[in-house]
């Protein structure tokens, strides 16, 4: 028997021990220094060795036979067999094709936006790898902002300045400060430890549950305003709001503050601009409609009395208003972010310890954590000579409407005409909205190249697929800014099948294109790791921290850097609050912009000059709700990261289609029983799910987490439960152009015998 290795590795969901024997990962176990380790890695051994791994380079048959310009090459994309090729041949073909497109159409016809979370190591960071490679070839059409927070990334700089945007991801109020000072924690969209299991690049101490236990013991009032009770640890007061209506509820609360004389006018005068204009909207001077709690109640479904009481409590006590990222992943998602800032400003507690406003607590693990944030350790991407870009979630618009104009945050831009797409480290056929529309858009480019470890829905829809290694098949360094740990992430097993590291795939493509030196700088992976690490050690020295040598880190496997700072006691707003004249915010007025002349100047109907209730196209109050009466929310999955390792979960009997939470009344009127198969549908598509009847969801709302591998059957119904066959693919507004995933109406029905038999499922097989 070959020897066993047991070592620690890091991942987006934290550190864990891996046991490998020979060329197999045998098991994983918890990292003993994590107070609340995630269960996500337990599916890893099955996923790494799954039959859906891409064994070797593969090219879609018609594309290989007829070339990229033949009609079948596009129309049969995703519908045909792949032909496996030796690496040398496949790399030759891809290099020639990238060269052809670059020469004939220019690099502004190559889309390398390539959004996705890939894996956690710092060097084998898939997106940096593909971006560096494409930059060497002359550049690529990029994408800006993220699916996670695009609307926030657009609105926050107008309201608080760009500097604050950086703080949004860190420690405005740390968990210890909240424990010490906060009396009322008002959480729009909750704070869910299920989500803070994960953080970009890693999270070694899972702290959220522990902090909530402390908050409970300390008697901090916790109010969870969310369509689902489960969005916050047990024990909080739950206000089950209608999705997409938080702005109205916040306005109702603001109206009470104003009418009861509880608005902190001193704070507004000293630190804010434009309250008077907003006030005229709040009181109805502008549009004849006072935004009273009664007005708000009819929209958001929370009783006016509750809003009244909450407003008084918020004004009387040290209150922190937090807003989950989910609220802005919806049509007009800029508004709840701006309105929450306006509400917090009216309360006058911004800058006070434990008070004010916070975004994204619970969304990822690093937020609220009290550590000194060190720089360094990124694989350099080089310069992109192509200036064209798209807001990340506008991919289908771009492919369907080349040359068409669109608005984005004050700019008028045009969609480029894309001939070649290169994706590495993401899964658009999991993450994008309205997948039926994406399927149509995906027919437009001449060539699609994907590097992937697994045959995901995206890999299946590529022309050329390069089999990539996973983190467990290569050495790397693990390090995240909001985390105190540093890891040497060892290769546990040799590459599965004939997989290669992304770095080696791009090095070999670069070599064929005469760009080898430019891409590699004459370093192999090991040399890059040592080079990047030495830069990090130097940066640490500047911060007075001694990091071990690379060899020593490799031997130790991990270390805990002395960057934890539990005595952090000021909010990052401190300087501005102490002296707004000498330390202004980087907004046009130097103050918090409750009204923004810049935004008003853009003239956008879907994002006016102050926070405004704008009904979305799809919500429970829209006409469309007569046909599709349930609001679908599609949160992140608790048992995995997005679509990663889904293949292992889908193999577990009874786990698929994905369970969807529905209210008992919604189930009853449709004759749906617990654990039975249901069909969710609207005018865009349909998918199966398994009914999970629960009192923890608001009536009229259904929750189906993301992550299932898109598997449309002949009639187009996705049989795994991917909510993105149903979601709406429009920008949040002309300002942010983010994803509107959470604005979606559906109807559901018990799946009938004919649907199930077409899918090779029968009622008898229901668990
Ligand atoms: N309906 C709905 N849709 C959503 C959301 C929602 O709330 N609702 N949320 C959105 C958000 S916020 C996000 S961030 C996205 C997430 O969407 P994605 O980031 O696209 O999802 P992942 O499944 O993490 O995709 C990463 C892919 O990289 C691959 N990979 C892993 N390691 C490597 C590697 O080393 N090399 C290469 N080449 N590939 C690798 C994985 O196998 C996987 O296919 O989803 C978005 N979609
Ligand atoms: N386990 C795990 N954790 C993850 C991820 C993962 O894939 N798996 N992905 C990570 C990523 S990339 C991101 S961006 C973050 C996302 O972090 P978030 O965007 O904050 O999380 P979601 O899970 O999409 O949504 C949280 C909850 O918001 C509620 N909600 C939806 N719409 C509304 C609304 O209109 N109003 C109110 N009040 N509530 C609403 C839903 O009930 C939902 O459960 O999570 C990260 N954490
Ligand atoms: Mo995200």
mmCIF file of N, CA and C and ligand atoms in Angstrom, residues 12-13 38 40 115 117 146-149 169 187-200 224-232 238-247 249-250 323-330 336-337 360-365 430 631-644 696-697 701-703 705-707 741-743, ligand 2:
data_model
loop_
_atom_site.group_PDB
_atom_site.id
_atom_site.type_symbol
_atom_site.label_atom_id
_atom_site.label_comp_id
_atom_site.label_asym_id
_atom_site.label_seq_id
_atom_site.Cartn_x
_atom_site.Cartn_y
_atom_site.Cartn_z
ATOM 1 N N UNK A 12 -12.153 28.361 -0.345
ATOM 2 C CA UNK A 12 -13.092 29.460 -0.112
ATOM 3 C C UNK A 12 -13.961 29.196 1.120
ATOM 4 N N UNK A 13 -14.153 27.928 1.496
ATOM 5 C CA UNK A 13 -15.035 27.608 2.638
ATOM 6 C C UNK A 13 -14.225 27.262 3.890
ATOM 7 N N UNK A 38 -16.887 24.177 8.373
ATOM 8 C CA UNK A 38 -17.929 23.958 7.376
ATOM 9 C C UNK A 38 -17.981 22.484 6.973
ATOM 10 N N UNK A 40 -18.915 21.698 3.963
ATOM 11 C CA UNK A 40 -18.815 21.677 2.501
ATOM 12 C C UNK A 40 -17.736 20.707 1.992
ATOM 13 N N UNK A 115 -16.205 35.492 -15.688
ATOM 14 C CA UNK A 115 -16.524 35.628 -14.263
ATOM 15 C C UNK A 115 -16.621 34.279 -13.563
ATOM 16 N N UNK A 117 -15.839 32.062 -9.425
ATOM 17 C CA UNK A 117 -15.111 31.951 -8.150
ATOM 18 C C UNK A 117 -13.965 30.951 -8.213
ATOM 19 N N UNK A 146 -19.266 42.729 -9.976
ATOM 20 C CA UNK A 146 -19.498 41.303 -9.737
ATOM 21 C C UNK A 146 -20.985 40.982 -9.749
ATOM 22 N N UNK A 147 -21.283 39.689 -9.898
ATOM 23 C CA UNK A 147 -22.676 39.260 -9.733
ATOM 24 C C UNK A 147 -23.124 39.555 -8.310
ATOM 25 N N UNK A 148 -22.197 39.401 -7.365
ATOM 26 C CA UNK A 148 -22.538 39.561 -5.949
ATOM 27 C C UNK A 148 -23.070 40.960 -5.649
ATOM 28 N N UNK A 149 -22.345 41.996 -6.092
ATOM 29 C CA UNK A 149 -22.599 43.333 -5.533
ATOM 30 C C UNK A 149 -22.583 44.468 -6.560
ATOM 31 N N UNK A 169 -16.322 45.873 2.396
ATOM 32 C CA UNK A 169 -15.910 44.464 2.433
ATOM 33 C C UNK A 169 -15.101 44.134 3.684
ATOM 34 N N UNK A 187 -31.599 43.708 10.717
ATOM 35 C CA UNK A 187 -30.934 43.025 9.607
ATOM 36 C C UNK A 187 -31.870 42.834 8.416
ATOM 37 N N UNK A 188 -31.712 43.659 7.406
ATOM 38 C CA UNK A 188 -32.491 43.461 6.177
ATOM 39 C C UNK A 188 -31.835 42.339 5.369
ATOM 40 N N UNK A 189 -32.588 41.286 5.131
ATOM 41 C CA UNK A 189 -32.016 40.114 4.442
ATOM 42 C C UNK A 189 -31.247 39.206 5.388
ATOM 43 N N UNK A 190 -31.305 39.509 6.681
ATOM 44 C CA UNK A 190 -30.675 38.640 7.683
ATOM 45 C C UNK A 190 -29.159 38.716 7.683
ATOM 46 N N UNK A 191 -28.586 37.908 8.565
ATOM 47 C CA UNK A 191 -27.128 37.681 8.605
ATOM 48 C C UNK A 191 -27.021 36.182 8.764
ATOM 49 N N UNK A 192 -26.634 35.512 7.704
ATOM 50 C CA UNK A 192 -26.787 34.062 7.695
ATOM 51 C C UNK A 192 -25.440 33.336 7.751
ATOM 52 N N UNK A 193 -25.183 32.601 8.854
ATOM 53 C CA UNK A 193 -23.917 31.862 8.955
ATOM 54 C C UNK A 193 -23.739 30.852 7.825
ATOM 55 N N UNK A 194 -24.839 30.452 7.212
ATOM 56 C CA UNK A 194 -24.755 29.564 6.041
ATOM 57 C C UNK A 194 -23.910 30.235 4.949
ATOM 58 N N UNK A 195 -24.052 31.539 4.792
ATOM 59 C CA UNK A 195 -23.276 32.252 3.770
ATOM 60 C C UNK A 195 -21.876 32.607 4.234
ATOM 61 N N UNK A 196 -21.737 32.940 5.529
ATOM 62 C CA UNK A 196 -20.384 33.333 5.966
ATOM 63 C C UNK A 196 -19.498 32.110 6.201
ATOM 64 N N UNK A 197 -19.984 30.932 5.841
ATOM 65 C CA UNK A 197 -19.108 29.761 5.727
ATOM 66 C C UNK A 197 -18.027 30.013 4.699
ATOM 67 N N UNK A 198 -18.321 30.955 3.794
ATOM 68 C CA UNK A 198 -17.513 31.123 2.595
ATOM 69 C C UNK A 198 -16.914 32.523 2.553
ATOM 70 N N UNK A 199 -15.701 32.649 2.063
ATOM 71 C CA UNK A 199 -15.146 33.968 1.778
ATOM 72 C C UNK A 199 -14.128 33.835 0.652
ATOM 73 N N UNK A 200 -14.042 34.865 -0.195
ATOM 74 C CA UNK A 200 -13.125 34.788 -1.338
ATOM 75 C C UNK A 200 -11.703 34.556 -0.835
ATOM 76 N N UNK A 224 -34.798 40.292 12.243
ATOM 77 C CA UNK A 224 -34.502 39.716 10.931
ATOM 78 C C UNK A 224 -35.633 40.061 9.974
ATOM 79 N N UNK A 225 -35.346 40.965 9.029
ATOM 80 C CA UNK A 225 -36.378 41.371 8.065
ATOM 81 C C UNK A 225 -36.061 40.667 6.751
ATOM 82 N N UNK A 226 -36.780 39.601 6.501
ATOM 83 C CA UNK A 226 -36.406 38.737 5.384
ATOM 84 C C UNK A 226 -37.576 37.818 5.049
ATOM 85 N N UNK A 227 -37.703 37.392 3.811
ATOM 86 C CA UNK A 227 -38.785 36.439 3.517
ATOM 87 C C UNK A 227 -38.590 35.090 4.196
ATOM 88 N N UNK A 228 -37.385 34.826 4.700
ATOM 89 C CA UNK A 228 -37.140 33.541 5.359
ATOM 90 C C UNK A 228 -36.639 33.735 6.792
ATOM 91 N N UNK A 229 -37.245 33.031 7.720
ATOM 92 C CA UNK A 229 -36.822 33.078 9.118
ATOM 93 C C UNK A 229 -35.360 32.602 9.262
ATOM 94 N N UNK A 230 -35.013 31.634 8.437
ATOM 95 C CA UNK A 230 -33.701 30.990 8.558
ATOM 96 C C UNK A 230 -32.535 31.865 8.101
ATOM 97 N N UNK A 231 -32.818 33.100 7.677
ATOM 98 C CA UNK A 231 -31.716 33.963 7.239
ATOM 99 C C UNK A 231 -30.893 34.527 8.391
ATOM 100 N N UNK A 232 -31.274 34.218 9.621
ATOM 101 C CA UNK A 232 -30.532 34.657 10.810
ATOM 102 C C UNK A 232 -30.579 33.504 11.805
ATOM 103 N N UNK A 238 -38.564 37.764 13.805
ATOM 104 C CA UNK A 238 -38.648 37.635 12.345
ATOM 105 C C UNK A 238 -39.778 38.475 11.777
ATOM 106 N N UNK A 239 -39.464 39.355 10.863
ATOM 107 C CA UNK A 239 -40.483 40.095 10.120
ATOM 108 C C UNK A 239 -40.410 39.614 8.670
ATOM 109 N N UNK A 240 -41.382 38.803 8.294
ATOM 110 C CA UNK A 240 -41.353 38.156 6.969
ATOM 111 C C UNK A 240 -41.810 39.101 5.868
ATOM 112 N N UNK A 241 -40.866 39.800 5.299
ATOM 113 C CA UNK A 241 -41.179 40.839 4.300
ATOM 114 C C UNK A 241 -41.384 40.232 2.912
ATOM 115 N N UNK A 242 -42.179 40.921 2.100
ATOM 116 C CA UNK A 242 -42.269 40.538 0.678
ATOM 117 C C UNK A 242 -40.957 40.881 -0.008
ATOM 118 N N UNK A 243 -40.425 39.984 -0.807
ATOM 119 C CA UNK A 243 -39.155 40.279 -1.487
ATOM 120 C C UNK A 243 -39.265 41.537 -2.352
ATOM 121 N N UNK A 244 -38.175 42.257 -2.421
ATOM 122 C CA UNK A 244 -38.089 43.424 -3.318
ATOM 123 C C UNK A 244 -38.764 44.679 -2.807
ATOM 124 N N UNK A 245 -39.241 44.658 -1.544
ATOM 125 C CA UNK A 245 -40.006 45.812 -1.065
ATOM 126 C C UNK A 245 -39.351 46.512 0.128
ATOM 127 N N UNK A 246 -38.106 46.201 0.411
ATOM 128 C CA UNK A 246 -37.449 46.759 1.601
ATOM 129 C C UNK A 246 -37.388 48.285 1.576
ATOM 130 N N UNK A 247 -37.224 48.857 0.375
ATOM 131 C CA UNK A 247 -37.134 50.319 0.287
ATOM 132 C C UNK A 247 -38.414 50.949 0.838
ATOM 133 N N UNK A 249 -40.441 49.670 3.065
ATOM 134 C CA UNK A 249 -40.461 49.511 4.521
ATOM 135 C C UNK A 249 -39.528 50.530 5.191
ATOM 136 N N UNK A 250 -38.360 50.710 4.623
ATOM 137 C CA UNK A 250 -37.421 51.690 5.201
ATOM 138 C C UNK A 250 -38.013 53.094 5.139
ATOM 139 N N UNK A 323 -27.549 45.363 5.812
ATOM 140 C CA UNK A 323 -28.264 45.003 4.583
ATOM 141 C C UNK A 323 -27.495 43.886 3.878
ATOM 142 N N UNK A 324 -28.164 42.777 3.644
ATOM 143 C CA UNK A 324 -27.535 41.653 2.932
ATOM 144 C C UNK A 324 -27.296 42.051 1.474
ATOM 145 N N UNK A 325 -26.386 41.372 0.831
ATOM 146 C CA UNK A 325 -26.134 41.655 -0.591
ATOM 147 C C UNK A 325 -27.339 41.286 -1.457
ATOM 148 N N UNK A 326 -28.104 40.302 -0.992
ATOM 149 C CA UNK A 326 -29.211 39.799 -1.825
ATOM 150 C C UNK A 326 -30.175 40.913 -2.227
ATOM 151 N N UNK A 327 -30.359 41.916 -1.346
ATOM 152 C CA UNK A 327 -31.344 42.959 -1.637
ATOM 153 C C UNK A 327 -30.994 43.750 -2.895
ATOM 154 N N UNK A 328 -29.677 43.851 -3.161
ATOM 155 C CA UNK A 328 -29.310 44.630 -4.348
ATOM 156 C C UNK A 328 -29.138 43.737 -5.586
ATOM 157 N N UNK A 329 -29.286 42.391 -5.418
ATOM 158 C CA UNK A 329 -29.301 41.537 -6.614
ATOM 159 C C UNK A 329 -30.730 41.414 -7.086
ATOM 160 N N UNK A 330 -31.348 42.549 -7.368
ATOM 161 C CA UNK A 330 -32.758 42.622 -7.742
ATOM 162 C C UNK A 330 -32.951 43.901 -8.538
ATOM 163 N N UNK A 336 -32.606 49.988 -2.092
ATOM 164 C CA UNK A 336 -32.526 49.642 -0.664
ATOM 165 C C UNK A 336 -31.174 50.002 -0.061
ATOM 166 N N UNK A 337 -30.107 49.968 -0.871
ATOM 167 C CA UNK A 337 -28.781 50.335 -0.347
ATOM 168 C C UNK A 337 -28.717 51.825 -0.020
ATOM 169 N N UNK A 360 -23.510 43.682 3.892
ATOM 170 C CA UNK A 360 -22.873 42.397 3.596
ATOM 171 C C UNK A 360 -22.428 41.586 4.801
ATOM 172 N N UNK A 361 -22.829 41.983 6.024
ATOM 173 C CA UNK A 361 -22.513 41.114 7.168
ATOM 174 C C UNK A 361 -23.162 39.757 6.923
ATOM 175 N N UNK A 362 -22.400 38.726 7.132
ATOM 176 C CA UNK A 362 -22.951 37.389 6.908
ATOM 177 C C UNK A 362 -22.874 36.941 5.461
ATOM 178 N N UNK A 363 -22.759 37.885 4.525
ATOM 179 C CA UNK A 363 -22.728 37.472 3.111
ATOM 180 C C UNK A 363 -21.484 36.644 2.831
ATOM 181 N N UNK A 364 -20.364 37.079 3.399
ATOM 182 C CA UNK A 364 -19.133 36.289 3.330
ATOM 183 C C UNK A 364 -18.438 36.364 4.684
ATOM 184 N N UNK A 365 -17.526 35.427 4.910
ATOM 185 C CA UNK A 365 -16.946 35.275 6.237
ATOM 186 C C UNK A 365 -16.108 36.433 6.732
ATOM 187 N N UNK A 430 -24.445 28.103 -14.794
ATOM 188 C CA UNK A 430 -25.014 28.047 -13.458
ATOM 189 C C UNK A 430 -25.396 29.457 -13.021
ATOM 190 N N UNK A 631 -43.341 34.583 -5.459
ATOM 191 C CA UNK A 631 -42.050 35.246 -5.674
ATOM 192 C C UNK A 631 -40.944 34.235 -5.405
ATOM 193 N N UNK A 632 -40.092 34.026 -6.402
ATOM 194 C CA UNK A 632 -38.969 33.087 -6.245
ATOM 195 C C UNK A 632 -37.728 33.838 -5.759
ATOM 196 N N UNK A 633 -37.197 33.434 -4.589
ATOM 197 C CA UNK A 633 -35.851 33.888 -4.220
ATOM 198 C C UNK A 633 -34.911 32.704 -4.428
ATOM 199 N N UNK A 634 -33.714 33.009 -4.894
ATOM 200 C CA UNK A 634 -32.749 31.939 -5.190
ATOM 201 C C UNK A 634 -31.443 32.252 -4.475
ATOM 202 N N UNK A 635 -31.404 31.926 -3.184
ATOM 203 C CA UNK A 635 -30.212 32.241 -2.388
ATOM 204 C C UNK A 635 -29.057 31.287 -2.678
ATOM 205 N N UNK A 636 -27.945 31.545 -1.998
ATOM 206 C CA UNK A 636 -26.776 30.683 -2.168
ATOM 207 C C UNK A 636 -27.009 29.376 -1.407
ATOM 208 N N UNK A 637 -26.476 28.277 -1.934
ATOM 209 C CA UNK A 637 -26.711 26.975 -1.285
ATOM 210 C C UNK A 637 -25.873 26.810 -0.011
ATOM 211 N N UNK A 638 -26.459 26.211 1.021
ATOM 212 C CA UNK A 638 -25.738 26.009 2.274
ATOM 213 C C UNK A 638 -24.753 24.860 2.213
ATOM 214 N N UNK A 639 -25.010 23.904 1.303
ATOM 215 C CA UNK A 639 -24.206 22.681 1.317
ATOM 216 C C UNK A 639 -23.024 22.712 0.365
ATOM 217 N N UNK A 640 -22.837 23.823 -0.326
ATOM 218 C CA UNK A 640 -21.708 23.899 -1.259
ATOM 219 C C UNK A 640 -21.450 25.342 -1.629
ATOM 220 N N UNK A 641 -20.440 25.550 -2.487
ATOM 221 C CA UNK A 641 -20.170 26.874 -3.044
ATOM 222 C C UNK A 641 -20.703 26.881 -4.470
ATOM 223 N N UNK A 642 -21.754 27.669 -4.677
ATOM 224 C CA UNK A 642 -22.363 27.790 -6.013
ATOM 225 C C UNK A 642 -22.585 26.403 -6.623
ATOM 226 N N UNK A 643 -21.985 26.172 -7.814
ATOM 227 C CA UNK A 643 -22.227 24.880 -8.472
ATOM 228 C C UNK A 643 -21.100 23.897 -8.207
ATOM 229 N N UNK A 644 -20.170 24.262 -7.313
ATOM 230 C CA UNK A 644 -18.983 23.422 -7.150
ATOM 231 C C UNK A 644 -19.290 22.169 -6.339
ATOM 232 N N UNK A 696 -41.141 28.487 7.929
ATOM 233 C CA UNK A 696 -40.063 29.479 8.036
ATOM 234 C C UNK A 696 -39.955 30.371 6.808
ATOM 235 N N UNK A 697 -40.933 30.253 5.914
ATOM 236 C CA UNK A 697 -40.916 31.119 4.730
ATOM 237 C C UNK A 697 -42.241 31.868 4.660
ATOM 238 N N UNK A 701 -44.010 33.177 -1.094
ATOM 239 C CA UNK A 701 -42.594 33.167 -1.513
ATOM 240 C C UNK A 701 -42.127 31.724 -1.611
ATOM 241 N N UNK A 702 -41.291 31.433 -2.583
ATOM 242 C CA UNK A 702 -40.676 30.111 -2.687
ATOM 243 C C UNK A 702 -39.173 30.322 -2.801
ATOM 244 N N UNK A 703 -38.416 29.485 -2.117
ATOM 245 C CA UNK A 703 -36.960 29.649 -2.117
ATOM 246 C C UNK A 703 -36.299 28.408 -2.698
ATOM 247 N N UNK A 705 -32.484 27.343 -3.756
ATOM 248 C CA UNK A 705 -31.088 27.772 -3.805
ATOM 249 C C UNK A 705 -30.445 27.498 -5.167
ATOM 250 N N UNK A 706 -29.395 28.236 -5.471
ATOM 251 C CA UNK A 706 -28.678 28.051 -6.736
ATOM 252 C C UNK A 706 -27.771 26.825 -6.634
ATOM 253 N N UNK A 707 -27.160 26.459 -7.733
ATOM 254 C CA UNK A 707 -26.093 25.462 -7.695
ATOM 255 C C UNK A 707 -26.333 24.191 -8.470
ATOM 256 N N UNK A 741 -31.304 38.782 -10.139
ATOM 257 C CA UNK A 741 -31.706 37.396 -9.897
ATOM 258 C C UNK A 741 -32.903 37.252 -8.958
ATOM 259 N N UNK A 742 -33.008 38.135 -7.962
ATOM 260 C CA UNK A 742 -34.068 37.939 -6.966
ATOM 261 C C UNK A 742 -35.422 38.533 -7.372
ATOM 262 N N UNK A 743 -35.525 39.175 -8.557
ATOM 263 C CA UNK A 743 -36.822 39.702 -9.009
ATOM 264 C C UNK A 743 -37.451 38.687 -9.955
HETATM 265 N N1 LIG B 2 -22.551 28.278 1.647
HETATM 266 C C1 LIG B 2 -22.369 29.238 0.735
HETATM 267 N N2 LIG B 2 -22.086 30.499 1.141
HETATM 268 C C2 LIG B 2 -21.915 31.489 0.219
HETATM 269 C C3 LIG B 2 -21.979 31.231 -1.175
HETATM 270 C C4 LIG B 2 -22.298 29.893 -1.566
HETATM 271 O O1 LIG B 2 -22.416 29.589 -2.768
HETATM 272 N N3 LIG B 2 -22.488 28.938 -0.602
HETATM 273 N N4 LIG B 2 -21.770 32.244 -2.073
HETATM 274 C C5 LIG B 2 -21.093 33.470 -1.617
HETATM 275 C C6 LIG B 2 -21.353 34.582 -2.534
HETATM 276 S S1 LIG B 2 -20.577 34.558 -4.035
HETATM 277 C C7 LIG B 2 -22.139 35.641 -2.228
HETATM 278 S S2 LIG B 2 -22.344 36.900 -3.351
HETATM 279 C C8 LIG B 2 -22.824 35.731 -0.943
HETATM 280 C C9 LIG B 2 -24.272 36.203 -1.122
HETATM 281 O O2 LIG B 2 -24.783 36.719 0.043
HETATM 282 P P1 LIG B 2 -26.291 37.255 0.030
HETATM 283 O O3 LIG B 2 -26.574 37.923 -1.240
HETATM 284 O O4 LIG B 2 -26.505 38.054 1.252
HETATM 285 O O5 LIG B 2 -27.057 35.869 0.184
HETATM 286 P P2 LIG B 2 -28.266 35.097 -0.494
HETATM 287 O O6 LIG B 2 -28.101 33.704 0.022
HETATM 288 O O7 LIG B 2 -28.384 35.290 -1.949
HETATM 289 O O8 LIG B 2 -29.537 35.756 0.140
HETATM 290 C C10 LIG B 2 -29.735 35.859 1.529
HETATM 291 C C11 LIG B 2 -31.202 35.915 1.837
HETATM 292 O O9 LIG B 2 -31.770 37.138 1.398
HETATM 293 C C12 LIG B 2 -33.182 36.954 1.379
HETATM 294 N N5 LIG B 2 -33.756 37.854 0.397
HETATM 295 C C13 LIG B 2 -33.868 37.680 -0.932
HETATM 296 N N6 LIG B 2 -34.488 38.744 -1.493
HETATM 297 C C14 LIG B 2 -34.767 39.598 -0.474
HETATM 298 C C15 LIG B 2 -35.412 40.866 -0.398
HETATM 299 O O10 LIG B 2 -35.839 41.451 -1.385
HETATM 300 N N7 LIG B 2 -35.525 41.447 0.826
HETATM 301 C C16 LIG B 2 -35.046 40.845 1.954
HETATM 302 N N8 LIG B 2 -35.177 41.497 3.093
HETATM 303 N N9 LIG B 2 -34.450 39.645 1.908
HETATM 304 C C17 LIG B 2 -34.302 39.038 0.719
HETATM 305 C C18 LIG B 2 -33.429 35.501 1.038
HETATM 306 O O11 LIG B 2 -34.367 34.937 1.959
HETATM 307 C C19 LIG B 2 -32.047 34.893 1.136
HETATM 308 O O12 LIG B 2 -32.045 33.674 1.846
HETATM 309 O O13 LIG B 2 -22.842 34.456 -0.302
HETATM 310 C C20 LIG B 2 -21.545 33.867 -0.217
HETATM 311 N N10 LIG B 2 -21.646 32.738 0.668
#
